[in-house]
């Protein structure tokens, strides 16, 4: 067994074990920490397969932003997790069904090339060898040539969703002074300065 196979089994075992701990840990903070560990080992598996772009996405985006955000939300909000866990068993059959469907899809995708080797020859845009083109460059070639319009539409949808979330959560409070830039720019010395004449001995 080579060194690459050894790291593959190591990353796989730790990823599966930590993924199981994500759903079985009683403390939600521990669940988020195990989720971060799962992402780390998944990034290691992506590196072994030559997908360095996906590995960096897992490290930078999911661990550096999403998982840390989950951790802060769980630690800052006072959530009654005992009440949330009370109805977990009610959704267990639906969750098991979804898990079986996902497992069947993975078996079909992974086992398809094993049972039918000719499927790999019918791919319209095969992945180039790592020695010829890096994974990041090959992904960029596909995204910004064949699927550039879909890529732009996906970005537009995300932008609209972000603006919609901001508009729906924005609340204007009354009796709060806000900055109005056009009014400030249009001010003149006559309106900006007020000369008050105070009589001697009266003060302000």
PDB file of N, CA, C and O in Angstrom, residues 58-102:
ATOM      1  N   UNK A  58     -13.151  24.614  -0.010  1.00  0.00           N
ATOM      2  CA  UNK A  58     -13.581  24.074   1.277  1.00  0.00           C
ATOM      3  C   UNK A  58     -12.893  24.778   2.434  1.00  0.00           C
ATOM      4  O   UNK A  58     -13.505  25.083   3.460  1.00  0.00           O
ATOM      5  N   UNK A  59     -11.589  25.060   2.276  1.00  0.00           N
ATOM      6  CA  UNK A  59     -10.836  25.683   3.363  1.00  0.00           C
ATOM      7  C   UNK A  59     -11.199  27.151   3.530  1.00  0.00           C
ATOM      8  O   UNK A  59     -11.414  27.631   4.638  1.00  0.00           O
ATOM      9  N   UNK A  60     -11.266  27.888   2.416  1.00  0.00           N
ATOM     10  CA  UNK A  60     -11.436  29.331   2.494  1.00  0.00           C
ATOM     11  C   UNK A  60     -12.899  29.700   2.725  1.00  0.00           C
ATOM     12  O   UNK A  60     -13.221  30.511   3.608  1.00  0.00           O
ATOM     13  N   UNK A  61     -13.808  29.112   1.931  1.00  0.00           N
ATOM     14  CA  UNK A  61     -15.214  29.522   1.985  1.00  0.00           C
ATOM     15  C   UNK A  61     -15.955  28.815   3.106  1.00  0.00           C
ATOM     16  O   UNK A  61     -16.543  29.453   3.990  1.00  0.00           O
ATOM     17  N   UNK A  62     -15.926  27.491   3.100  1.00  0.00           N
ATOM     18  CA  UNK A  62     -16.765  26.757   4.036  1.00  0.00           C
ATOM     19  C   UNK A  62     -16.215  26.783   5.458  1.00  0.00           C
ATOM     20  O   UNK A  62     -16.971  26.940   6.419  1.00  0.00           O
ATOM     21  N   UNK A  63     -14.904  26.624   5.610  1.00  0.00           N
ATOM     22  CA  UNK A  63     -14.339  26.665   6.960  1.00  0.00           C
ATOM     23  C   UNK A  63     -14.124  28.103   7.409  1.00  0.00           C
ATOM     24  O   UNK A  63     -14.480  28.480   8.531  1.00  0.00           O
ATOM     25  N   UNK A  64     -13.559  28.939   6.531  1.00  0.00           N
ATOM     26  CA  UNK A  64     -13.245  30.298   6.918  1.00  0.00           C
ATOM     27  C   UNK A  64     -14.439  31.206   7.058  1.00  0.00           C
ATOM     28  O   UNK A  64     -14.361  32.232   7.729  1.00  0.00           O
ATOM     29  N   UNK A  65     -15.573  30.857   6.448  1.00  0.00           N
ATOM     30  CA  UNK A  65     -16.741  31.745   6.497  1.00  0.00           C
ATOM     31  C   UNK A  65     -17.969  31.041   7.047  1.00  0.00           C
ATOM     32  O   UNK A  65     -18.511  31.435   8.077  1.00  0.00           O
ATOM     33  N   UNK A  66     -18.417  29.993   6.382  1.00  0.00           N
ATOM     34  CA  UNK A  66     -19.703  29.374   6.731  1.00  0.00           C
ATOM     35  C   UNK A  66     -19.634  28.696   8.099  1.00  0.00           C
ATOM     36  O   UNK A  66     -20.464  28.955   8.985  1.00  0.00           O
ATOM     37  N   UNK A  67     -18.635  27.822   8.302  1.00  0.00           N
ATOM     38  CA  UNK A  67     -18.553  27.094   9.569  1.00  0.00           C
ATOM     39  C   UNK A  67     -18.284  28.026  10.740  1.00  0.00           C
ATOM     40  O   UNK A  67     -18.844  27.850  11.829  1.00  0.00           O
ATOM     41  N   UNK A  68     -17.430  29.024  10.532  1.00  0.00           N
ATOM     42  CA  UNK A  68     -17.159  29.990  11.603  1.00  0.00           C
ATOM     43  C   UNK A  68     -18.415  30.803  11.912  1.00  0.00           C
ATOM     44  O   UNK A  68     -18.704  31.111  13.074  1.00  0.00           O
ATOM     45  N   UNK A  69     -19.185  31.145  10.881  1.00  0.00           N
ATOM     46  CA  UNK A  69     -20.449  31.843  11.105  1.00  0.00           C
ATOM     47  C   UNK A  69     -21.414  30.979  11.912  1.00  0.00           C
ATOM     48  O   UNK A  69     -22.081  31.458  12.841  1.00  0.00           O
ATOM     49  N   UNK A  70     -21.518  29.694  11.573  1.00  0.00           N
ATOM     50  CA  UNK A  70     -22.347  28.783  12.353  1.00  0.00           C
ATOM     51  C   UNK A  70     -21.900  28.755  13.811  1.00  0.00           C
ATOM     52  O   UNK A  70     -22.725  28.764  14.733  1.00  0.00           O
ATOM     53  N   UNK A  71     -20.589  28.720  14.007  1.00  0.00           N
ATOM     54  CA  UNK A  71     -20.052  28.641  15.366  1.00  0.00           C
ATOM     55  C   UNK A  71     -20.415  29.886  16.169  1.00  0.00           C
ATOM     56  O   UNK A  71     -20.850  29.796  17.326  1.00  0.00           O
ATOM     57  N   UNK A  72     -20.270  31.062  15.572  1.00  0.00           N
ATOM     58  CA  UNK A  72     -20.615  32.293  16.266  1.00  0.00           C
ATOM     59  C   UNK A  72     -22.115  32.379  16.545  1.00  0.00           C
ATOM     60  O   UNK A  72     -22.535  32.822  17.621  1.00  0.00           O
ATOM     61  N   UNK A  73     -22.930  31.960  15.596  1.00  0.00           N
ATOM     62  CA  UNK A  73     -24.383  32.012  15.790  1.00  0.00           C
ATOM     63  C   UNK A  73     -24.803  31.075  16.913  1.00  0.00           C
ATOM     64  O   UNK A  73     -25.617  31.426  17.777  1.00  0.00           O
ATOM     65  N   UNK A  74     -24.234  29.878  16.930  1.00  0.00           N
ATOM     66  CA  UNK A  74     -24.594  28.909  17.963  1.00  0.00           C
ATOM     67  C   UNK A  74     -24.151  29.398  19.336  1.00  0.00           C
ATOM     68  O   UNK A  74     -24.860  29.238  20.342  1.00  0.00           O
ATOM     69  N   UNK A  75     -22.975  30.039  19.407  1.00  0.00           N
ATOM     70  CA  UNK A  75     -22.451  30.481  20.695  1.00  0.00           C
ATOM     71  C   UNK A  75     -23.138  31.754  21.195  1.00  0.00           C
ATOM     72  O   UNK A  75     -23.252  31.975  22.407  1.00  0.00           O
ATOM     73  N   UNK A  76     -23.599  32.609  20.279  1.00  0.00           N
ATOM     74  CA  UNK A  76     -24.162  33.889  20.692  1.00  0.00           C
ATOM     75  C   UNK A  76     -25.668  33.825  20.958  1.00  0.00           C
ATOM     76  O   UNK A  76     -26.172  34.555  21.809  1.00  0.00           O
ATOM     77  N   UNK A  77     -26.382  32.965  20.238  1.00  0.00           N
ATOM     78  CA  UNK A  77     -27.834  32.892  20.411  1.00  0.00           C
ATOM     79  C   UNK A  77     -28.189  31.930  21.538  1.00  0.00           C
ATOM     80  O   UNK A  77     -27.595  30.856  21.680  1.00  0.00           O
ATOM     81  N   UNK A  78     -29.164  32.314  22.311  1.00  0.00           N
ATOM     82  CA  UNK A  78     -29.641  31.469  23.400  1.00  0.00           C
ATOM     83  C   UNK A  78     -30.765  30.583  22.875  1.00  0.00           C
ATOM     84  O   UNK A  78     -31.943  30.926  22.941  1.00  0.00           O
ATOM     85  N   UNK A  79     -30.388  29.426  22.343  1.00  0.00           N
ATOM     86  CA  UNK A  79     -31.347  28.526  21.713  1.00  0.00           C
ATOM     87  C   UNK A  79     -31.580  27.329  22.630  1.00  0.00           C
ATOM     88  O   UNK A  79     -30.633  26.751  23.176  1.00  0.00           O
ATOM     89  N   UNK A  80     -32.826  26.970  22.787  1.00  0.00           N
ATOM     90  CA  UNK A  80     -33.179  25.797  23.583  1.00  0.00           C
ATOM     91  C   UNK A  80     -33.061  24.561  22.689  1.00  0.00           C
ATOM     92  O   UNK A  80     -34.000  24.176  21.990  1.00  0.00           O
ATOM     93  N   UNK A  81     -31.872  23.934  22.704  1.00  0.00           N
ATOM     94  CA  UNK A  81     -31.625  22.801  21.816  1.00  0.00           C
ATOM     95  C   UNK A  81     -32.350  21.548  22.289  1.00  0.00           C
ATOM     96  O   UNK A  81     -32.605  20.643  21.493  1.00  0.00           O
ATOM     97  N   UNK A  82     -32.691  21.485  23.563  1.00  0.00           N
ATOM     98  CA  UNK A  82     -33.471  20.337  24.038  1.00  0.00           C
ATOM     99  C   UNK A  82     -34.853  20.318  23.406  1.00  0.00           C
ATOM    100  O   UNK A  82     -35.384  19.264  23.043  1.00  0.00           O
ATOM    101  N   UNK A  83     -35.422  21.510  23.229  1.00  0.00           N
ATOM    102  CA  UNK A  83     -36.724  21.596  22.575  1.00  0.00           C
ATOM    103  C   UNK A  83     -36.626  21.274  21.089  1.00  0.00           C
ATOM    104  O   UNK A  83     -37.538  20.668  20.505  1.00  0.00           O
ATOM    105  N   UNK A  84     -35.500  21.683  20.466  1.00  0.00           N
ATOM    106  CA  UNK A  84     -35.335  21.388  19.049  1.00  0.00           C
ATOM    107  C   UNK A  84     -35.147  19.899  18.794  1.00  0.00           C
ATOM    108  O   UNK A  84     -35.604  19.362  17.780  1.00  0.00           O
ATOM    109  N   UNK A  85     -34.462  19.216  19.723  1.00  0.00           N
ATOM    110  CA  UNK A  85     -34.210  17.790  19.549  1.00  0.00           C
ATOM    111  C   UNK A  85     -35.429  16.931  19.874  1.00  0.00           C
ATOM    112  O   UNK A  85     -35.420  15.729  19.617  1.00  0.00           O
ATOM    113  N   UNK A  86     -36.458  17.544  20.459  1.00  0.00           N
ATOM    114  CA  UNK A  86     -37.625  16.756  20.879  1.00  0.00           C
ATOM    115  C   UNK A  86     -38.342  16.130  19.695  1.00  0.00           C
ATOM    116  O   UNK A  86     -38.901  15.046  19.797  1.00  0.00           O
ATOM    117  N   UNK A  87     -38.342  16.806  18.537  1.00  0.00           N
ATOM    118  CA  UNK A  87     -39.060  16.279  17.383  1.00  0.00           C
ATOM    119  C   UNK A  87     -38.179  15.632  16.335  1.00  0.00           C
ATOM    120  O   UNK A  87     -38.607  15.476  15.186  1.00  0.00           O
ATOM    121  N   UNK A  88     -36.962  15.245  16.723  1.00  0.00           N
ATOM    122  CA  UNK A  88     -36.046  14.653  15.746  1.00  0.00           C
ATOM    123  C   UNK A  88     -36.542  13.294  15.285  1.00  0.00           C
ATOM    124  O   UNK A  88     -36.485  12.948  14.096  1.00  0.00           O
ATOM    125  N   UNK A  89     -37.055  12.487  16.211  1.00  0.00           N
ATOM    126  CA  UNK A  89     -37.514  11.147  15.858  1.00  0.00           C
ATOM    127  C   UNK A  89     -38.711  11.177  14.913  1.00  0.00           C
ATOM    128  O   UNK A  89     -38.931  10.222  14.165  1.00  0.00           O
ATOM    129  N   UNK A  90     -39.478  12.261  14.947  1.00  0.00           N
ATOM    130  CA  UNK A  90     -40.622  12.351  14.040  1.00  0.00           C
ATOM    131  C   UNK A  90     -40.189  12.463  12.582  1.00  0.00           C
ATOM    132  O   UNK A  90     -40.908  12.031  11.674  1.00  0.00           O
ATOM    133  N   UNK A  91     -39.019  13.072  12.354  1.00  0.00           N
ATOM    134  CA  UNK A  91     -38.520  13.251  10.993  1.00  0.00           C
ATOM    135  C   UNK A  91     -37.481  12.190  10.607  1.00  0.00           C
ATOM    136  O   UNK A  91     -36.884  12.268   9.537  1.00  0.00           O
ATOM    137  N   UNK A  92     -37.262  11.215  11.486  1.00  0.00           N
ATOM    138  CA  UNK A  92     -36.269  10.179  11.202  1.00  0.00           C
ATOM    139  C   UNK A  92     -36.607   9.353   9.952  1.00  0.00           C
ATOM    140  O   UNK A  92     -35.719   9.088   9.133  1.00  0.00           O
ATOM    141  N   UNK A  93     -37.856   8.929   9.730  1.00  0.00           N
ATOM    142  CA  UNK A  93     -38.144   8.163   8.501  1.00  0.00           C
ATOM    143  C   UNK A  93     -37.883   8.955   7.229  1.00  0.00           C
ATOM    144  O   UNK A  93     -37.326   8.418   6.266  1.00  0.00           O
ATOM    145  N   UNK A  94     -38.271  10.243   7.225  1.00  0.00           N
ATOM    146  CA  UNK A  94     -38.019  11.069   6.035  1.00  0.00           C
ATOM    147  C   UNK A  94     -36.522  11.251   5.815  1.00  0.00           C
ATOM    148  O   UNK A  94     -36.017  11.162   4.693  1.00  0.00           O
ATOM    149  N   UNK A  95     -35.772  11.477   6.910  1.00  0.00           N
ATOM    150  CA  UNK A  95     -34.325  11.626   6.797  1.00  0.00           C
ATOM    151  C   UNK A  95     -33.652  10.353   6.296  1.00  0.00           C
ATOM    152  O   UNK A  95     -32.727  10.400   5.487  1.00  0.00           O
ATOM    153  N   UNK A  96     -34.118   9.198   6.783  1.00  0.00           N
ATOM    154  CA  UNK A  96     -33.563   7.921   6.324  1.00  0.00           C
ATOM    155  C   UNK A  96     -33.855   7.692   4.845  1.00  0.00           C
ATOM    156  O   UNK A  96     -32.991   7.206   4.089  1.00  0.00           O
ATOM    157  N   UNK A  97     -35.049   8.086   4.404  1.00  0.00           N
ATOM    158  CA  UNK A  97     -35.397   7.937   2.985  1.00  0.00           C
ATOM    159  C   UNK A  97     -34.507   8.820   2.106  1.00  0.00           C
ATOM    160  O   UNK A  97     -34.000   8.373   1.065  1.00  0.00           O
ATOM    161  N   UNK A  98     -34.296  10.068   2.534  1.00  0.00           N
ATOM    162  CA  UNK A  98     -33.425  10.962   1.764  1.00  0.00           C
ATOM    163  C   UNK A  98     -32.000  10.436   1.746  1.00  0.00           C
ATOM    164  O   UNK A  98     -31.295  10.497   0.723  1.00  0.00           O
ATOM    165  N   UNK A  99     -31.547   9.884   2.879  1.00  0.00           N
ATOM    166  CA  UNK A  99     -30.204   9.297   2.923  1.00  0.00           C
ATOM    167  C   UNK A  99     -30.045   8.124   1.971  1.00  0.00           C
ATOM    168  O   UNK A  99     -29.017   7.981   1.302  1.00  0.00           O
ATOM    169  N   UNK A 100     -31.068   7.279   1.885  1.00  0.00           N
ATOM    170  CA  UNK A 100     -31.024   6.140   0.960  1.00  0.00           C
ATOM    171  C   UNK A 100     -31.001   6.605  -0.493  1.00  0.00           C
ATOM    172  O   UNK A 100     -30.284   6.037  -1.338  1.00  0.00           O
ATOM    173  N   UNK A 101     -31.772   7.651  -0.797  1.00  0.00           N
ATOM    174  CA  UNK A 101     -31.783   8.185  -2.166  1.00  0.00           C
ATOM    175  C   UNK A 101     -30.402   8.744  -2.533  1.00  0.00           C
ATOM    176  O   UNK A 101     -29.879   8.484  -3.631  1.00  0.00           O
ATOM    177  N   UNK A 102     -29.797   9.495  -1.619  1.00  0.00           N
ATOM    178  CA  UNK A 102     -28.458  10.041  -1.887  1.00  0.00           C
ATOM    179  C   UNK A 102     -27.428   8.926  -2.024  1.00  0.00           C
ATOM    180  O   UNK A 102     -26.529   8.996  -2.882  1.00  0.00           O
TER     181      UNK A 102
END
